[in-house]
Coordinates of C-alpha atoms in Angstrom, one line a residue:
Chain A
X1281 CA 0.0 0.0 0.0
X1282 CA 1.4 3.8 -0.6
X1283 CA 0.2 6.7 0.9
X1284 CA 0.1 10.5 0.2
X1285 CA 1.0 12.5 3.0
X1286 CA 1.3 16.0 3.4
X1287 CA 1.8 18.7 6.5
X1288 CA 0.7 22.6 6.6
X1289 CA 0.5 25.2 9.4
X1290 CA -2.4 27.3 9.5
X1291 CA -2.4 30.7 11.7
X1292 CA -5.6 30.0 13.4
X1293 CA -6.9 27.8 16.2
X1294 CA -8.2 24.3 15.4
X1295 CA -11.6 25.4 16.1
X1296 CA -11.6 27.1 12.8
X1297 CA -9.6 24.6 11.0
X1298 CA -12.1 21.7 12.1
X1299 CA -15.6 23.4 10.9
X1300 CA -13.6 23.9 7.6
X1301 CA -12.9 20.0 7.6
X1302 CA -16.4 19.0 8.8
X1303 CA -19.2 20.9 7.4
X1304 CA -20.6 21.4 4.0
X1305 CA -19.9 25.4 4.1
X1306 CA -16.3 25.1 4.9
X1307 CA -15.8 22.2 2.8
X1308 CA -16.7 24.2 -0.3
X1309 CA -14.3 27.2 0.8
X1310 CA -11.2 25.0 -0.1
X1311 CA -11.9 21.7 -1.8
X1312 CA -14.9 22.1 -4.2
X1313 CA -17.7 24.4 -4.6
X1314 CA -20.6 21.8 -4.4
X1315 CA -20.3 19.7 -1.2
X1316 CA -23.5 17.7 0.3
X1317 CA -24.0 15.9 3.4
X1318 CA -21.3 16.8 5.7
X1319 CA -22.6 15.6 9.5
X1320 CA -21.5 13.3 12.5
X1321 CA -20.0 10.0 12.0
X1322 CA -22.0 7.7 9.7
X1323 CA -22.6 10.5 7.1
X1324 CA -22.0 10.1 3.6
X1325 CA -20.3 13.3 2.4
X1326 CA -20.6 14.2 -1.7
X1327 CA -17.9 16.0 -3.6
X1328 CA -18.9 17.4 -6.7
X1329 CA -16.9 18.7 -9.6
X1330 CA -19.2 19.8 -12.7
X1331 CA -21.4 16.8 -11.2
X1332 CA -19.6 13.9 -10.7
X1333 CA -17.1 13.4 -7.9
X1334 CA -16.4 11.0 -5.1
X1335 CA -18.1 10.3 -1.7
X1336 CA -16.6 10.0 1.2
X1337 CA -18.4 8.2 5.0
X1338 CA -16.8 9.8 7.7
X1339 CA -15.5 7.2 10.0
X1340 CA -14.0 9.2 12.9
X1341 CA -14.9 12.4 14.3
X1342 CA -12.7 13.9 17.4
X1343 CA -13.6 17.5 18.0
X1344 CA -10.8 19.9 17.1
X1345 CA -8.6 17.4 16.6
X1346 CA -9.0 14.5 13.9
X1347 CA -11.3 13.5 11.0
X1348 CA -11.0 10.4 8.9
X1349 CA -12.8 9.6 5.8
X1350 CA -13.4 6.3 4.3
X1351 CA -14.0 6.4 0.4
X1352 CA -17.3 5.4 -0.2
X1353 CA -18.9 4.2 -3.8
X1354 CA -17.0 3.6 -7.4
X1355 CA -15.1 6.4 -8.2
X1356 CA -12.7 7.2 -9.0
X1357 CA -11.8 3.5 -8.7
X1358 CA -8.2 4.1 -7.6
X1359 CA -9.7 6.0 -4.7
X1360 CA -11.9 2.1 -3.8
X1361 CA -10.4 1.0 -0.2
X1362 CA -8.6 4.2 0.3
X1363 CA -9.3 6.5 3.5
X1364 CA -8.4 10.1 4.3
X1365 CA -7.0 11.4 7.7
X1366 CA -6.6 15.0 9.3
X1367 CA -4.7 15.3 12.1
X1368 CA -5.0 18.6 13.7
X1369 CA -2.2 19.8 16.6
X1370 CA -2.6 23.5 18.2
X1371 CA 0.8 25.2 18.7
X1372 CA 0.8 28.6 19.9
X1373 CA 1.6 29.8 16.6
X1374 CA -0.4 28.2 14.2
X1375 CA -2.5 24.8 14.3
X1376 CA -0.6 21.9 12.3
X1377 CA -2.6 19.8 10.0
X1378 CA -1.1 16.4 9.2
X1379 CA -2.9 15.2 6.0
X1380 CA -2.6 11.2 4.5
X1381 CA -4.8 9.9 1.9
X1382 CA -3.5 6.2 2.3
X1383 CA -3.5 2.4 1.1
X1384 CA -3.8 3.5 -2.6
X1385 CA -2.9 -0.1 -4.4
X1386 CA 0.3 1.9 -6.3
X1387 CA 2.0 5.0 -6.9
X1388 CA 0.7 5.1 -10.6
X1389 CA 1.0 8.7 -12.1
X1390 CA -2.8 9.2 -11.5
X1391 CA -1.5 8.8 -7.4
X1392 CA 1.3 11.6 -7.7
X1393 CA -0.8 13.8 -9.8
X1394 CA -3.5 13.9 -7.1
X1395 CA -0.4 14.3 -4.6
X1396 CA 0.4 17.2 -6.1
X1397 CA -3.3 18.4 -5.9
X1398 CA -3.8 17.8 -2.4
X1399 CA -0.9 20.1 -1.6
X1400 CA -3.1 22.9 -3.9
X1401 CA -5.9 22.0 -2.1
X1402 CA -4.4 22.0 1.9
X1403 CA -2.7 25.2 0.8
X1404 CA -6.3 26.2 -0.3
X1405 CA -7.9 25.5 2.9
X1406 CA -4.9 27.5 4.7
X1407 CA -6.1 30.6 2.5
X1408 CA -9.4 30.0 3.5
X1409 CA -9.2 29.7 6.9
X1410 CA -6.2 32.6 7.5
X1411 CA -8.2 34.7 4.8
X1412 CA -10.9 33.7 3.4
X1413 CA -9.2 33.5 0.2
X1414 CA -9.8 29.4 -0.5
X1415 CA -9.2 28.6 -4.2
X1416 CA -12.0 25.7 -4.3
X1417 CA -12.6 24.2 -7.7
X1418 CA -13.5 25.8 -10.3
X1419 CA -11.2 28.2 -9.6
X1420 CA -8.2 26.0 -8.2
X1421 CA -4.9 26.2 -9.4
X1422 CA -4.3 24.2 -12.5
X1423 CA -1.4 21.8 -12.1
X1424 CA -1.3 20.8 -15.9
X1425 CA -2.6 21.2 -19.1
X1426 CA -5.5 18.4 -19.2
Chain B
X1070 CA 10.9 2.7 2.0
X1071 CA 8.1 5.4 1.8
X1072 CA 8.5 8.0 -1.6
X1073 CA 7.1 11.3 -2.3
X1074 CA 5.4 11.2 -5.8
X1075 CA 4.2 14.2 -7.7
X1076 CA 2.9 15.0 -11.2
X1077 CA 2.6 18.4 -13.0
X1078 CA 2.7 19.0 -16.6
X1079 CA 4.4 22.2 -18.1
X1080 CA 3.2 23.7 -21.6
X1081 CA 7.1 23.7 -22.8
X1082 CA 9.0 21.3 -25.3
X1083 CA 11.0 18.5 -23.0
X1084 CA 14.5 20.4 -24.1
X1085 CA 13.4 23.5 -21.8
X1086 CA 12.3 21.5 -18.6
X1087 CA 15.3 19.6 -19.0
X1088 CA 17.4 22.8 -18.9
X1089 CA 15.4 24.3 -15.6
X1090 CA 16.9 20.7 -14.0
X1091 CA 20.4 19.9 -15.8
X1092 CA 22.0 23.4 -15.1
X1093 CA 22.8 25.8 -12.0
X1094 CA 20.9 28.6 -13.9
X1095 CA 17.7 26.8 -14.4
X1096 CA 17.7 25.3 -10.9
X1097 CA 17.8 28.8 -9.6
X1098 CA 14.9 29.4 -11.2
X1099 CA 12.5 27.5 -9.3
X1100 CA 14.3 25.7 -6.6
X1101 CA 16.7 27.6 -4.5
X1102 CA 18.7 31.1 -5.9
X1103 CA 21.9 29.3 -4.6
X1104 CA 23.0 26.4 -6.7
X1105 CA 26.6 25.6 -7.7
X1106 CA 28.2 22.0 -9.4
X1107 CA 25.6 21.1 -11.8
X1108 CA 27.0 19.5 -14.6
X1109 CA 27.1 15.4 -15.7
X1110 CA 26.9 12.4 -14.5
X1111 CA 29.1 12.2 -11.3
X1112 CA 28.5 16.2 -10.2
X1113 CA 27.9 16.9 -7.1
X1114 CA 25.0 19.5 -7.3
X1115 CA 24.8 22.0 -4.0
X1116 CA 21.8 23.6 -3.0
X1117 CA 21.7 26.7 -0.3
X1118 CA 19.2 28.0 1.5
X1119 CA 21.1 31.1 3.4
X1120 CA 24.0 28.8 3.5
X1121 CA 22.9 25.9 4.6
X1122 CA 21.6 22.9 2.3
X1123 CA 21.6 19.5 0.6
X1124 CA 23.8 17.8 -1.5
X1125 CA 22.9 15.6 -4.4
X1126 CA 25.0 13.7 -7.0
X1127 CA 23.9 13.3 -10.1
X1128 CA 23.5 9.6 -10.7
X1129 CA 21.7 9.3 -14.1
X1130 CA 21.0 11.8 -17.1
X1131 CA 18.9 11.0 -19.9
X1132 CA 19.1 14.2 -22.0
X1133 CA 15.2 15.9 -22.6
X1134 CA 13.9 12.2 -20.7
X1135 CA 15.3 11.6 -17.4
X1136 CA 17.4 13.0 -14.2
X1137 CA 18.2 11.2 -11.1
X1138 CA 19.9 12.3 -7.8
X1139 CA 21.2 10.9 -5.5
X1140 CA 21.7 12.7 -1.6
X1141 CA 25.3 12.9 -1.0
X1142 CA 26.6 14.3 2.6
X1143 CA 25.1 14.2 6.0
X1144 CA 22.1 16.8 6.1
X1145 CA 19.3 16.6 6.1
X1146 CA 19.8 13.2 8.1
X1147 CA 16.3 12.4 7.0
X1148 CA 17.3 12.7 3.1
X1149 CA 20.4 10.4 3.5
X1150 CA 19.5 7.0 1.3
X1151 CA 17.3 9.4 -0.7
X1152 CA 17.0 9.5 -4.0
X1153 CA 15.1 12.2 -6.7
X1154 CA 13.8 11.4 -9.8
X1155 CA 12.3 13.1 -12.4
X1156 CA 10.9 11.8 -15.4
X1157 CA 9.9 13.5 -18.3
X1158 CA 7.1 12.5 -21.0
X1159 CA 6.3 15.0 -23.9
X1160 CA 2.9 15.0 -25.2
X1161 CA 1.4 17.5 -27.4
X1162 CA -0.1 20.2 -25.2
X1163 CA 2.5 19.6 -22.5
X1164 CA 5.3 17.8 -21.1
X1165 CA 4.6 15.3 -18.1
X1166 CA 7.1 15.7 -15.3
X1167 CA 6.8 13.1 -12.6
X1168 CA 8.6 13.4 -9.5
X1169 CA 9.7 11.2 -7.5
X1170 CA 11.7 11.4 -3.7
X1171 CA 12.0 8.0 -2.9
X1172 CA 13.8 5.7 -0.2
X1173 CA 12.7 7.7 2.9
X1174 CA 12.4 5.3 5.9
X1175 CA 9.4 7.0 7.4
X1176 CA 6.7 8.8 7.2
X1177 CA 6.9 11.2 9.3
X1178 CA 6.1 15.0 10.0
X1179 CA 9.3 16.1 8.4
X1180 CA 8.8 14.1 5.1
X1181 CA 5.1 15.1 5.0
X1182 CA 6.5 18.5 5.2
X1183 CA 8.8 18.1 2.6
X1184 CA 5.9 16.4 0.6
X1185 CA 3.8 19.5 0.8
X1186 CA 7.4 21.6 -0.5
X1187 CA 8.0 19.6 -3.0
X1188 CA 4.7 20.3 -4.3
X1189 CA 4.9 24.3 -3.9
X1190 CA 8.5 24.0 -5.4
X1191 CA 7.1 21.6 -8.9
X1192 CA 4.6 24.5 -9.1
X1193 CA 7.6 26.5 -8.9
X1194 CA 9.1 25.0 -12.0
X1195 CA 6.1 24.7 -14.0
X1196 CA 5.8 28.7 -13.4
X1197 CA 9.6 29.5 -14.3
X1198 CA 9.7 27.5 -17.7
X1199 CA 6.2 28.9 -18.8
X1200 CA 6.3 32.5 -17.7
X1201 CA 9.6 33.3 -16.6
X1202 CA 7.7 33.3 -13.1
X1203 CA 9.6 30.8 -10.6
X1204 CA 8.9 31.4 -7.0
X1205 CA 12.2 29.7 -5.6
X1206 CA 13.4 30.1 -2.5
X1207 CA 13.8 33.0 -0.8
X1208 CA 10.8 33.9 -2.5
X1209 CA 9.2 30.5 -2.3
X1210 CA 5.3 29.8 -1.2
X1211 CA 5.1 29.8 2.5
X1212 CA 3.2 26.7 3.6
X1213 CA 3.4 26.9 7.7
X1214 CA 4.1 29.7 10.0
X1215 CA 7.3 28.2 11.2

């Protein structure tokens, strides 16, 4: 199994960085605009990109401090079995996220170029919660020329 | 072993992204401003970030195809073992760049760090063989508050 993992500080307190990871509104500041279903453990949340996009259940919920997604449904299929993790630590400074999107089945180049997206996207969710300046899609910043 | 992988793709003929990694000029570009020893197989390439910074020999060119490093010297301790590859595929519209920093032995907080970087820092590259417009470092994307 190979995972994706990534790490940002955000100047705020977790508070603010965990309603941007757990409800519909602050979902679609960073990731996508058009996110459904975001709730307590047991939800199915929807991520949609010009209407398709994958679902996630959340799986663990700790207040301020970590949420896990499981992938949920067919696609994308490399995405089948794989599970998301945000790890939130406060420091006086700033509050560290510690992302992993793990046990993809192989580091194919569809796996590094969503690597490279995540780290758009985390830095994304920094600018939204430090400014309100997310860059969710559509208007996220284009890593090739697909 | 646990690898960083990334993907972007750069609207530039294979000849000019080779050049932004093969010589001290174009690794200013996007990288780090301080780069001396690039060169061929056998250089030892040194990058500085306010005087400080790693070593990598170059272990295999591939002209307009493929570049491998390999860390040479003691710091960061993390990166010693590593290994950096990047691979280039010309299509049409673009040229494919995968990335790969491979042969950590864990996953931790520094290499998701370095994850997140490397990430910023391909972005970097993309923007300095397009437009001119690197962002390397001491001008380089902040991503914590450290």
């Amino acid at each position: 199994m190979v995972d994706i993992n990534h790490r940002v500080g955000i100047k705020a307190p977790a508070e603010k960085v965990y309603l941007a990871l757990t409800t519909n509104k602050g979902l679609e500041s960073w990731w996508t605009n058009d996110v459904y279903g975001a709730g307590g453990v047991g939800s199915i949340i929807e991520f949609r990109f010009n209407g398709g996009g994958p679902d996630f259940a959340i799986t663990q919920l700790i207040e301020n401090n970590r949420v896990e997604w499981t992938h949920s449904g067919n696609m994308p299929e490399a995405w089948i079995g794989t599970k998301i993790t945000f790890q939130l630590c406060s420091e006086e400074a700033q509050t560290w996220v510690r992302f992993t999107h793990s046990n993809w089945r192989e580091s194919s180049d569809f796996m590094a170029h969503c690597s490279t997206k995540w780290a758009v996207f985390l830095l994304s969710l920094k600018d939204a919660v430090e400014a309100n300046q997310g860059k969710p899609f559509p208007n996220d910043t284009q890593i090739d020329h697909s």
